[in-house]
Amino acid sequence: MEEPEKSETPSHHHPPIAETRDPTYLEKGQVDPDGNPKSDSFIAAEQEYSDNANAGSGRVTLLGDETYPEGGLRAWLVVLGSWSGLLASLGLMNSIATLQTYVATHQLMDYDEGTIGWIFSFYTALCFVCGIYIGPLFDRYGPKWLIGPGGLGVVASVMMLSVCTKYWHFMLCWGIFNGIATSLLFTPCITAIGHFFHERRGFASGLASTGGGLGGVAFPLLLQSLFDRVGWGWALRILGFVCLFLLIFANLLVRKRLPPAQNASPHPDFRIMRERPFLLLTVGVFFLEFGLFIPLAYVSSYALANGFDESFSFRILPILNAASVLGRALPGWWADKIGAFNTNMISLCVTVFACYVVWLPFGHTTPGLVMFALLFGFATGNNISITPVCVGKLCHTQHYGRYYATCYTVVSVAVLLSLPVAGSIVQAADGQYWGLILFTGLTQIIALVAMYAAKAASVGWSPWTNF
């Protein structure tokens, strides 16, 4: 039976927690032989969850003496499969500025920015909100029956996008169908890594998530080149075949290792939101994602509105995503050293700096906009890859999918509203982007405060605690 994880503080080198077992359940809240209790908030949360989850079907039985490979062929093949799946799914998500800018100037040129933004907001929201069931289903049944249908759905939606001409075509094909299909890929590709890595989870998750950043570089450049050569239709079809190739690898390689908790339910349980550290973390991720998607969707439109030529305006997004690749890989290693929460908070400070000190005063210049793209891309790349690790620090690995999906189901409301709200802010400012920039920075400040509060609720207010 599995012991609860200890909070990662600088003084965590103690003997293992002593076990008191009954035939079916490991009691929570035990202390180690040196008398150092586990974090009170985590004890209470785990006790409450264990007592209440799956009510009516018996207590959840967790694994005992749980170990992690931390490497090996099978573990790294799972990382490769996750990388391949995220390259296709998050690569498309990170290319929405290219797609939105193109349709806004061609097929949907008669619609305003806010109305067009609803298409891509529905897409990103459904990517997360559907996870409320996909996470528990992964915990119970594994990734096999999720990644296969999800991959087929993503490829089909990209192919159908190539023939869309009306607003409702785009909303149905991309906003709804592709959003649901992507959600089937997103959660399994992230959470499967947690079954093979614990001490090196930040590094492994960071490596896998570089796929999304790399897709955000390659896909916009591919589309921009193909738009001029073969047109919209064949550009999207070629992109669909690329995604098909990548998702075949994801379906073959992504696997889970740990068996499900006995009597684990495939149904969501929002009672875990009563755990204060998890609730505060969810609030932080809510505002983090609210602000993250605004530059991803509007940076190309911002460049066009400020007099940059079309070629540069389309290339600024790949620059942002290229920085995101480094931001997903390097801080992942660093997060294993200083703590995932600490790394995320440092990155949020960088995003605030990028918005208020670089983008707002200097974004109308080429060096200023490029510097903003590099800083914002690097920092948010870290946030994207390390936030799942933060969630994993607050729960058992066997409940990782449930906690992760619950968090991002709440976050889906933020990504649903972010692009229409941003478009309305631009319209209210008569086409100027200063209000959008101020709002983006504000969301990151709120995220920073909430994440620090989540850390404090777990291990105390000291900023130097490794967590």
Tab-separated table of C-alpha atoms in Angstrom:
chain	number	residue	atom	x	y	z
A	1	MET	CA	0.000	0.000	0.000
A	2	GLU	CA	1.217	3.397	-0.884
A	3	GLU	CA	2.529	5.980	1.496
A	4	PRO	CA	1.643	9.618	0.902
A	5	GLU	CA	4.336	11.700	-0.752
A	6	LYS	CA	6.286	13.979	1.531
A	7	SER	CA	6.520	17.682	0.794
A	8	GLU	CA	9.851	18.395	-0.808
A	9	THR	CA	11.530	20.727	1.686
A	10	PRO	CA	15.255	21.252	2.148
A	11	SER	CA	15.234	19.006	5.230
A	12	HIS	CA	13.437	15.973	3.831
A	13	HIS	CA	16.099	13.321	4.282
A	14	HIS	CA	14.408	11.219	6.947
A	15	PRO	CA	13.783	7.509	7.284
A	16	PRO	CA	10.685	6.183	5.546
A	17	ILE	CA	7.329	6.779	7.182
A	18	ALA	CA	6.438	3.963	9.505
A	19	GLU	CA	3.510	1.931	8.270
A	20	THR	CA	0.454	0.868	10.193
A	21	ARG	CA	-1.581	-1.473	8.069
A	22	ASP	CA	-4.856	-3.197	8.216
A	23	PRO	CA	-5.554	-5.883	5.605
A	24	THR	CA	-6.864	-3.398	3.054
A	25	TYR	CA	-5.867	0.152	3.895
A	26	LEU	CA	-2.880	2.275	4.885
A	27	GLU	CA	-3.876	4.871	7.440
A	28	LYS	CA	-2.957	8.479	6.591
A	29	GLY	CA	-1.360	11.016	8.880
A	30	GLN	CA	1.439	8.871	10.284
A	31	VAL	CA	4.719	10.498	11.267
A	32	ASP	CA	8.244	9.392	10.651
A	33	PRO	CA	10.458	7.946	13.437
A	34	ASP	CA	12.088	11.343	13.947
A	35	GLY	CA	8.737	12.858	14.790
A	36	ASN	CA	8.415	15.000	11.681
A	37	PRO	CA	4.765	15.014	10.651
A	38	LYS	CA	3.608	15.101	7.099
A	39	SER	CA	2.128	18.384	5.845
A	40	ASP	CA	-1.149	18.794	7.756
A	41	SER	CA	-3.053	20.025	4.734
A	42	PHE	CA	-2.016	17.022	2.685
A	43	ILE	CA	-2.870	14.599	5.494
A	44	ALA	CA	-6.337	16.047	5.931
A	45	ALA	CA	-6.959	16.148	2.217
A	46	GLU	CA	-5.838	12.582	1.652
A	47	GLN	CA	-7.801	11.282	4.641
A	48	GLU	CA	-10.944	13.065	3.470
A	49	TYR	CA	-10.515	11.907	-0.083
A	50	SER	CA	-9.879	8.314	0.927
A	51	ASP	CA	-12.938	8.304	3.162
A	52	ASN	CA	-15.274	10.004	0.707
A	53	ALA	CA	-14.176	9.105	-2.798
A	54	ASN	CA	-16.114	6.314	-4.427
A	55	ALA	CA	-18.668	6.331	-1.637
A	56	GLY	CA	-20.732	3.201	-1.605
A	57	SER	CA	-18.105	1.093	-3.363
A	58	GLY	CA	-15.621	0.624	-0.519
A	59	ARG	CA	-12.394	2.369	0.388
A	60	VAL	CA	-9.736	3.004	-2.219
A	61	THR	CA	-6.772	0.709	-1.777
A	62	LEU	CA	-3.430	2.204	-2.798
A	63	LEU	CA	-0.208	0.495	-3.779
A	64	GLY	CA	2.417	-0.221	-1.145
A	65	ASP	CA	6.151	0.569	-1.355
A	66	GLU	CA	5.594	2.273	-4.686
A	67	THR	CA	8.734	2.685	-6.796
A	68	TYR	CA	9.428	4.389	-10.112
A	69	PRO	CA	11.873	3.303	-12.840
A	70	GLU	CA	13.153	6.895	-13.307
A	71	GLY	CA	14.433	5.784	-16.720
A	72	GLY	CA	14.984	2.707	-18.842
A	73	LEU	CA	13.857	1.854	-22.361
A	74	ARG	CA	10.163	1.491	-21.613
A	75	ALA	CA	9.982	4.741	-19.633
A	76	TRP	CA	11.745	6.791	-22.311
A	77	LEU	CA	9.596	5.232	-25.036
A	78	VAL	CA	6.561	6.524	-23.143
A	79	VAL	CA	8.174	9.978	-23.082
A	80	LEU	CA	8.794	9.687	-26.844
A	81	GLY	CA	5.193	8.658	-27.445
A	82	SER	CA	3.934	11.546	-25.310
A	83	TRP	CA	6.236	13.926	-27.173
A	84	SER	CA	4.824	12.699	-30.479
A	85	GLY	CA	1.222	13.055	-29.304
A	86	LEU	CA	1.820	16.529	-27.885
A	87	LEU	CA	3.669	17.601	-31.041
A	88	ALA	CA	0.485	16.922	-33.007
A	89	SER	CA	-2.138	18.085	-30.492
A	90	LEU	CA	-0.465	21.020	-28.742
A	91	GLY	CA	1.335	21.926	-31.963
A	92	LEU	CA	-2.084	22.674	-33.443
A	93	MET	CA	-3.119	24.555	-30.311
A	94	ASN	CA	0.031	26.678	-30.487
A	95	SER	CA	-0.721	27.503	-34.123
A	96	ILE	CA	-4.109	29.122	-33.536
A	97	ALA	CA	-2.745	32.641	-34.185
A	98	THR	CA	-1.792	31.596	-37.729
A	99	LEU	CA	-5.190	29.988	-38.350
A	100	GLN	CA	-7.151	32.823	-36.739
A	101	THR	CA	-5.276	35.537	-38.627
A	102	TYR	CA	-5.743	33.725	-41.948
A	103	VAL	CA	-9.481	33.082	-41.634
A	104	ALA	CA	-10.040	36.607	-40.285
A	105	THR	CA	-8.591	38.019	-43.522
A	106	HIS	CA	-10.117	35.454	-45.900
A	107	GLN	CA	-13.103	33.173	-45.217
A	108	LEU	CA	-14.444	35.126	-42.200
A	109	MET	CA	-13.340	38.639	-43.124
A	110	ASP	CA	-16.880	39.958	-42.501
A	111	TYR	CA	-16.747	38.986	-38.796
A	112	ASP	CA	-15.084	40.957	-35.987
A	113	GLU	CA	-12.155	39.657	-33.902
A	114	GLY	CA	-14.271	38.857	-30.848
A	115	THR	CA	-16.726	36.733	-32.829
A	116	ILE	CA	-13.954	34.795	-34.564
A	117	GLY	CA	-12.244	34.329	-31.198
A	118	TRP	CA	-15.171	32.236	-29.959
A	119	ILE	CA	-14.236	29.491	-32.447
A	120	PHE	CA	-10.772	29.064	-30.979
A	121	SER	CA	-11.965	29.626	-27.411
A	122	PHE	CA	-14.447	26.757	-27.713
A	123	TYR	CA	-11.635	24.641	-29.084
A	124	THR	CA	-9.198	25.334	-26.235
A	125	ALA	CA	-11.948	25.103	-23.604
A	126	LEU	CA	-13.116	21.690	-24.795
A	127	CYS	CA	-9.507	20.475	-24.830
A	128	PHE	CA	-9.580	20.916	-21.051
A	129	VAL	CA	-13.198	20.555	-19.949
A	130	CYS	CA	-13.623	17.065	-21.407
A	131	GLY	CA	-10.737	15.957	-19.230
A	132	ILE	CA	-13.049	15.777	-16.212
A	133	TYR	CA	-13.959	12.278	-17.401
A	134	ILE	CA	-10.843	11.511	-19.437
A	135	GLY	CA	-8.535	11.795	-16.408
A	136	PRO	CA	-10.471	9.269	-14.274
A	137	LEU	CA	-10.913	7.004	-17.320
A	138	PHE	CA	-7.155	7.021	-17.800
A	139	ASP	CA	-6.638	6.151	-14.128
A	140	ARG	CA	-9.062	3.249	-14.455
A	141	TYR	CA	-8.494	1.860	-17.969
A	142	GLY	CA	-5.248	3.354	-19.306
A	143	PRO	CA	-4.527	5.312	-22.510
A	144	LYS	CA	-5.291	2.729	-25.195
A	145	TRP	CA	-8.963	3.586	-25.749
A	146	LEU	CA	-8.345	7.325	-25.465
A	147	ILE	CA	-5.401	8.086	-27.736
A	148	GLY	CA	-6.656	5.991	-30.689
A	149	PRO	CA	-10.059	7.677	-31.078
A	150	GLY	CA	-8.561	11.052	-30.186
A	151	GLY	CA	-5.916	10.747	-32.890
A	152	LEU	CA	-8.461	9.800	-35.523
A	153	GLY	CA	-10.662	12.714	-34.471
A	154	VAL	CA	-7.846	15.262	-34.683
A	155	VAL	CA	-6.798	14.104	-38.147
A	156	ALA	CA	-10.411	14.082	-39.386
A	157	SER	CA	-11.075	17.591	-38.054
A	158	VAL	CA	-7.956	19.003	-39.735
A	159	MET	CA	-8.965	17.397	-43.018
A	160	MET	CA	-12.504	18.788	-42.739
A	161	LEU	CA	-11.143	22.225	-41.860
A	162	SER	CA	-9.642	22.351	-45.340
A	163	VAL	CA	-13.130	22.624	-46.892
A	164	CYS	CA	-14.750	24.976	-44.356
A	165	THR	CA	-16.141	28.224	-45.750
A	166	LYS	CA	-18.810	29.454	-43.289
A	167	TYR	CA	-18.648	30.479	-39.637
A	168	TRP	CA	-20.652	27.510	-38.389
A	169	HIS	CA	-18.379	25.162	-40.395
A	170	PHE	CA	-15.357	26.418	-38.469
A	171	MET	CA	-17.166	26.331	-35.119
A	172	LEU	CA	-18.416	22.764	-35.592
A	173	CYS	CA	-15.294	21.297	-37.209
A	174	TRP	CA	-12.546	23.050	-35.267
A	175	GLY	CA	-14.160	24.577	-32.202
A	176	ILE	CA	-16.167	21.530	-31.129
A	177	PHE	CA	-14.982	18.380	-32.907
A	178	ASN	CA	-11.248	19.068	-32.733
A	179	GLY	CA	-11.555	20.349	-29.155
A	180	ILE	CA	-13.116	17.075	-27.981
A	181	ALA	CA	-10.646	14.955	-29.959
A	182	THR	CA	-7.626	16.847	-28.612
A	183	SER	CA	-8.830	16.350	-25.042
A	184	LEU	CA	-8.558	12.580	-25.565
A	185	LEU	CA	-4.848	13.038	-26.331
A	186	PHE	CA	-3.853	15.810	-23.971
A	187	THR	CA	-4.504	14.205	-20.571
A	188	PRO	CA	-3.092	10.681	-21.260
A	189	CYS	CA	0.096	12.040	-22.856
A	190	ILE	CA	0.811	14.191	-19.802
A	191	THR	CA	-0.247	11.861	-16.985
A	192	ALA	CA	1.331	8.654	-18.337
A	193	ILE	CA	4.784	10.084	-17.639
A	194	GLY	CA	3.956	10.270	-13.924
A	195	HIS	CA	3.695	6.465	-13.840
A	196	PHE	CA	7.386	6.087	-14.725
A	197	PHE	CA	9.071	9.116	-13.128
A	198	HIS	CA	8.915	10.720	-9.707
A	199	GLU	CA	12.247	12.305	-8.799
A	200	ARG	CA	12.838	13.201	-12.464
A	201	ARG	CA	9.203	13.919	-13.323
A	202	GLY	CA	9.826	17.603	-14.036
A	203	PHE	CA	12.614	16.831	-16.485
A	204	ALA	CA	10.704	14.037	-18.239
A	205	SER	CA	7.492	16.081	-18.473
A	206	GLY	CA	9.480	19.029	-19.790
A	207	LEU	CA	11.076	16.924	-22.518
A	208	ALA	CA	7.715	15.540	-23.615
A	209	SER	CA	6.070	18.950	-23.658
A	210	THR	CA	8.765	20.330	-25.976
A	211	GLY	CA	6.767	18.549	-28.657
A	212	GLY	CA	3.989	21.107	-28.329
A	213	GLY	CA	6.446	23.984	-28.615
A	214	LEU	CA	8.202	22.429	-31.591
A	215	GLY	CA	4.843	21.932	-33.299
A	216	GLY	CA	4.100	25.589	-32.613
A	217	VAL	CA	7.251	26.464	-34.548
A	218	ALA	CA	6.985	23.982	-37.399
A	219	PHE	CA	3.240	24.084	-38.117
A	220	PRO	CA	2.903	27.882	-38.626
A	221	LEU	CA	5.996	27.937	-40.871
A	222	LEU	CA	4.678	24.942	-42.813
A	223	LEU	CA	1.258	26.544	-43.232
A	224	GLN	CA	2.645	29.934	-44.228
A	225	SER	CA	4.769	28.303	-46.907
A	226	LEU	CA	1.950	26.107	-48.198
A	227	PHE	CA	-0.703	28.855	-48.227
A	228	ASP	CA	1.193	30.643	-51.003
A	229	ARG	CA	2.077	27.481	-52.929
A	230	VAL	CA	-0.965	25.202	-52.783
A	231	GLY	CA	-3.655	27.245	-51.043
A	232	TRP	CA	-5.657	26.773	-47.835
A	233	GLY	CA	-7.198	23.412	-48.693
A	234	TRP	CA	-4.093	21.384	-49.486
A	235	ALA	CA	-2.068	23.147	-46.785
A	236	LEU	CA	-4.473	21.775	-44.173
A	237	ARG	CA	-4.587	18.316	-45.749
A	238	ILE	CA	-0.798	18.026	-45.722
A	239	LEU	CA	-0.825	19.115	-42.071
A	240	GLY	CA	-3.431	16.410	-41.388
A	241	PHE	CA	-1.172	13.698	-42.799
A	242	VAL	CA	1.711	14.946	-40.644
A	243	CYS	CA	-0.515	14.681	-37.566
A	244	LEU	CA	-1.608	11.173	-38.578
A	245	PHE	CA	2.012	10.000	-38.732
A	246	LEU	CA	2.802	11.464	-35.297
A	247	LEU	CA	-0.314	10.116	-33.607
A	248	ILE	CA	0.338	6.564	-34.804
A	249	PHE	CA	3.555	6.642	-32.771
A	250	ALA	CA	1.730	8.095	-29.766
A	251	ASN	CA	-0.861	5.318	-29.847
A	252	LEU	CA	1.833	2.633	-30.016
A	253	LEU	CA	4.137	3.984	-27.301
A	254	VAL	CA	2.106	5.705	-24.565
A	255	ARG	CA	1.307	3.267	-21.757
A	256	LYS	CA	0.561	3.354	-18.036
A	257	ARG	CA	2.407	1.229	-15.472
A	258	LEU	CA	0.653	1.380	-12.108
A	259	PRO	CA	-2.610	-0.524	-11.665
A	260	PRO	CA	-5.691	1.501	-10.722
A	261	ALA	CA	-6.629	1.947	-7.101
A	262	GLN	CA	-9.013	-0.821	-6.060
A	263	ASN	CA	-12.641	0.275	-6.492
A	264	ALA	CA	-11.462	3.424	-8.312
A	265	SER	CA	-14.368	5.129	-10.054
A	266	PRO	CA	-14.223	6.492	-13.625
A	267	HIS	CA	-16.471	9.350	-12.497
A	268	PRO	CA	-15.173	12.790	-11.489
A	269	ASP	CA	-15.289	13.934	-7.872
A	270	PHE	CA	-15.253	17.685	-7.235
A	271	ARG	CA	-14.942	17.072	-3.500
A	272	ILE	CA	-11.187	17.165	-3.977
A	273	MET	CA	-11.597	20.921	-4.473
A	274	ARG	CA	-12.061	21.115	-0.683
A	275	GLU	CA	-8.315	20.550	-0.352
A	276	ARG	CA	-7.012	24.076	0.146
A	277	PRO	CA	-3.613	23.713	-1.597
A	278	PHE	CA	-5.276	22.111	-4.617
A	279	LEU	CA	-8.003	24.775	-4.733
A	280	LEU	CA	-5.439	27.602	-4.619
A	281	LEU	CA	-3.310	25.922	-7.263
A	282	THR	CA	-6.375	25.592	-9.498
A	283	VAL	CA	-7.088	29.316	-9.104
A	284	GLY	CA	-3.492	30.071	-10.047
A	285	VAL	CA	-3.607	27.864	-13.135
A	286	PHE	CA	-6.969	29.429	-14.074
A	287	PHE	CA	-5.459	32.905	-14.382
A	288	LEU	CA	-2.176	31.608	-15.795
A	289	GLU	CA	-3.993	29.991	-18.725
A	290	PHE	CA	-6.384	32.936	-19.088
A	291	GLY	CA	-3.450	35.175	-19.949
A	292	LEU	CA	-1.324	32.595	-21.741
A	293	PHE	CA	-3.594	32.125	-24.764
A	294	ILE	CA	-4.070	35.842	-25.456
A	295	PRO	CA	-0.600	36.453	-26.960
A	296	LEU	CA	-0.713	33.045	-28.678
A	297	ALA	CA	-3.860	34.127	-30.533
A	298	TYR	CA	-3.272	37.860	-30.951
A	299	VAL	CA	0.465	38.400	-31.375
A	300	SER	CA	0.226	38.129	-35.181
A	301	SER	CA	-2.798	40.434	-35.298
A	302	TYR	CA	-0.962	42.868	-33.011
A	303	ALA	CA	1.996	42.914	-35.394
A	304	LEU	CA	-0.232	43.614	-38.407
A	305	ALA	CA	-2.072	46.379	-36.545
A	306	ASN	CA	1.252	48.042	-35.677
A	307	GLY	CA	2.498	48.234	-39.255
A	308	PHE	CA	4.657	45.133	-39.520
A	309	ASP	CA	4.483	43.320	-42.850
A	310	GLU	CA	2.518	40.104	-43.204
A	311	SER	CA	5.597	37.886	-43.442
A	312	PHE	CA	7.030	39.106	-40.123
A	313	SER	CA	3.604	39.068	-38.478
A	314	PHE	CA	3.202	35.361	-39.217
A	315	ARG	CA	6.782	34.574	-38.154
A	316	ILE	CA	6.563	36.174	-34.712
A	317	LEU	CA	4.464	33.233	-33.451
A	318	PRO	CA	7.118	30.622	-34.394
A	319	ILE	CA	9.678	32.794	-32.592
A	320	LEU	CA	7.515	32.711	-29.454
A	321	ASN	CA	7.040	28.968	-29.743
A	322	ALA	CA	10.756	28.360	-30.378
A	323	ALA	CA	11.513	30.053	-27.058
A	324	SER	CA	8.774	27.904	-25.538
A	325	VAL	CA	10.655	24.742	-26.558
A	326	LEU	CA	13.638	25.786	-24.432
A	327	GLY	CA	11.285	26.913	-21.674
A	328	ARG	CA	9.723	23.462	-21.497
A	329	ALA	CA	12.991	21.500	-21.411
A	330	LEU	CA	15.521	23.454	-19.335
A	331	PRO	CA	13.349	24.527	-16.362
A	332	GLY	CA	12.027	20.967	-16.164
A	333	TRP	CA	15.473	19.865	-15.027
A	334	TRP	CA	15.726	22.879	-12.720
A	335	ALA	CA	12.295	22.150	-11.204
A	336	ASP	CA	13.606	18.798	-9.969
A	337	LYS	CA	16.303	20.734	-8.078
A	338	ILE	CA	14.480	23.729	-6.560
A	339	GLY	CA	10.848	22.589	-6.710
A	340	ALA	CA	8.083	22.805	-9.286
A	341	PHE	CA	6.140	25.532	-7.477
A	342	ASN	CA	9.257	27.694	-7.149
A	343	THR	CA	10.082	27.315	-10.829
A	344	ASN	CA	6.537	28.239	-11.848
A	345	MET	CA	6.550	31.363	-9.690
A	346	ILE	CA	9.864	32.520	-11.137
A	347	SER	CA	8.448	32.061	-14.635
A	348	LEU	CA	5.339	34.051	-13.754
A	349	CYS	CA	7.568	36.924	-12.659
A	350	VAL	CA	9.207	36.779	-16.087
A	351	THR	CA	5.844	36.901	-17.900
A	352	VAL	CA	4.792	39.972	-15.896
A	353	PHE	CA	8.121	41.630	-16.767
A	354	ALA	CA	7.677	40.718	-20.438
A	355	CYS	CA	4.194	42.268	-20.580
A	356	TYR	CA	4.758	45.496	-18.635
A	357	VAL	CA	8.427	46.292	-19.235
A	358	VAL	CA	8.899	45.004	-22.799
A	359	TRP	CA	5.627	44.544	-24.721
A	360	LEU	CA	3.719	47.606	-23.487
A	361	PRO	CA	6.395	50.274	-24.073
A	362	PHE	CA	8.454	48.677	-26.857
A	363	GLY	CA	6.179	46.199	-28.651
A	364	HIS	CA	5.734	48.522	-31.628
A	365	THR	CA	9.429	48.106	-32.469
A	366	THR	CA	10.967	45.016	-34.059
A	367	PRO	CA	13.521	44.404	-31.255
A	368	GLY	CA	10.844	44.979	-28.607
A	369	LEU	CA	8.339	42.555	-30.121
A	370	VAL	CA	10.980	39.885	-30.713
A	371	MET	CA	12.277	40.259	-27.144
A	372	PHE	CA	8.737	39.963	-25.789
A	373	ALA	CA	8.132	36.809	-27.850
A	374	LEU	CA	11.348	35.249	-26.530
A	375	LEU	CA	10.690	36.094	-22.877
A	376	PHE	CA	6.996	35.233	-22.890
A	377	GLY	CA	7.562	32.035	-24.866
A	378	PHE	CA	10.344	30.810	-22.586
A	379	ALA	CA	8.453	31.569	-19.358
A	380	THR	CA	5.092	30.155	-20.443
A	381	GLY	CA	6.802	27.081	-21.856
A	382	ASN	CA	7.968	26.359	-18.335
A	383	ASN	CA	4.481	26.971	-16.931
A	384	ILE	CA	2.888	24.578	-19.417
A	385	SER	CA	5.299	21.733	-18.686
A	386	ILE	CA	5.703	22.166	-14.913
A	387	THR	CA	2.109	22.881	-13.869
A	388	PRO	CA	1.151	19.165	-14.180
A	389	VAL	CA	4.099	18.380	-11.899
A	390	CYS	CA	2.697	20.854	-9.351
A	391	VAL	CA	-0.629	19.023	-9.467
A	392	GLY	CA	1.152	15.699	-8.988
A	393	LYS	CA	2.811	16.946	-5.795
A	394	LEU	CA	-0.606	17.312	-4.168
A	395	CYS	CA	-1.961	13.795	-4.763
A	396	HIS	CA	-1.124	10.106	-5.086
A	397	THR	CA	0.102	9.041	-8.510
A	398	GLN	CA	-2.879	6.690	-8.856
A	399	HIS	CA	-5.169	9.733	-8.546
A	400	TYR	CA	-3.000	11.922	-10.793
A	401	GLY	CA	-5.356	11.770	-13.756
A	402	ARG	CA	-8.367	12.706	-11.609
A	403	TYR	CA	-6.652	15.692	-9.981
A	404	TYR	CA	-5.107	16.889	-13.223
A	405	ALA	CA	-8.401	16.640	-15.112
A	406	THR	CA	-10.369	18.361	-12.337
A	407	CYS	CA	-7.923	21.261	-12.287
A	408	TYR	CA	-8.026	21.764	-16.033
A	409	THR	CA	-11.791	21.371	-16.228
A	410	VAL	CA	-12.054	24.506	-14.087
A	411	VAL	CA	-9.328	26.121	-16.185
A	412	SER	CA	-11.368	25.444	-19.329
A	413	VAL	CA	-13.669	28.305	-18.318
A	414	ALA	CA	-10.673	30.645	-18.488
A	415	VAL	CA	-9.588	29.554	-21.951
A	416	LEU	CA	-13.205	29.716	-23.155
A	417	LEU	CA	-13.467	33.363	-22.127
A	418	SER	CA	-9.918	34.557	-22.787
A	419	LEU	CA	-9.992	35.167	-26.544
A	420	PRO	CA	-13.465	36.757	-26.777
A	421	VAL	CA	-12.645	38.972	-23.784
A	422	ALA	CA	-9.337	39.948	-25.390
A	423	GLY	CA	-11.100	40.743	-28.683
A	424	SER	CA	-13.650	42.873	-26.864
A	425	ILE	CA	-10.856	44.758	-25.065
A	426	VAL	CA	-9.226	45.543	-28.413
A	427	GLN	CA	-12.553	46.749	-29.838
A	428	ALA	CA	-13.226	48.913	-26.759
A	429	ALA	CA	-9.797	50.541	-27.232
A	430	ASP	CA	-10.603	51.377	-30.892
A	431	GLY	CA	-8.260	48.732	-32.249
A	432	GLN	CA	-5.396	49.577	-29.896
A	433	TYR	CA	-3.752	46.784	-27.906
A	434	TRP	CA	-2.607	48.573	-24.747
A	435	GLY	CA	-5.638	47.374	-22.776
A	436	LEU	CA	-5.056	43.779	-23.889
A	437	ILE	CA	-1.433	43.982	-22.732
A	438	LEU	CA	-2.382	45.398	-19.317
A	439	PHE	CA	-5.030	42.699	-18.873
A	440	THR	CA	-2.610	39.904	-19.830
A	441	GLY	CA	-0.073	41.069	-17.255
A	442	LEU	CA	-2.763	41.335	-14.583
A	443	THR	CA	-3.795	37.707	-15.060
A	444	GLN	CA	-0.205	36.617	-14.508
A	445	ILE	CA	0.091	38.656	-11.302
A	446	ILE	CA	-3.039	37.018	-9.883
A	447	ALA	CA	-1.700	33.591	-10.907
A	448	LEU	CA	1.577	34.304	-9.089
A	449	VAL	CA	-0.197	35.282	-5.851
A	450	ALA	CA	-2.485	32.233	-5.925
A	451	MET	CA	0.362	29.825	-6.625
A	452	TYR	CA	2.424	31.232	-3.776
A	453	ALA	CA	-0.597	30.835	-1.492
A	454	ALA	CA	-0.953	27.196	-2.615
A	455	LYS	CA	2.670	26.558	-1.738
A	456	ALA	CA	2.231	28.295	1.625
A	457	ALA	CA	-0.798	26.141	2.429
A	458	SER	CA	1.348	23.052	1.828
A	459	VAL	CA	4.762	23.867	3.313
A	460	GLY	CA	4.613	27.344	4.843
A	461	TRP	CA	5.323	30.894	3.678
A	462	SER	CA	9.102	30.708	3.398
A	463	PRO	CA	10.061	31.511	-0.233
A	464	TRP	CA	13.221	29.390	0.121
A	465	THR	CA	11.439	26.100	0.833
A	466	ASN	CA	12.056	23.527	-1.897
A	467	PHE	CA	8.595	22.674	-3.157
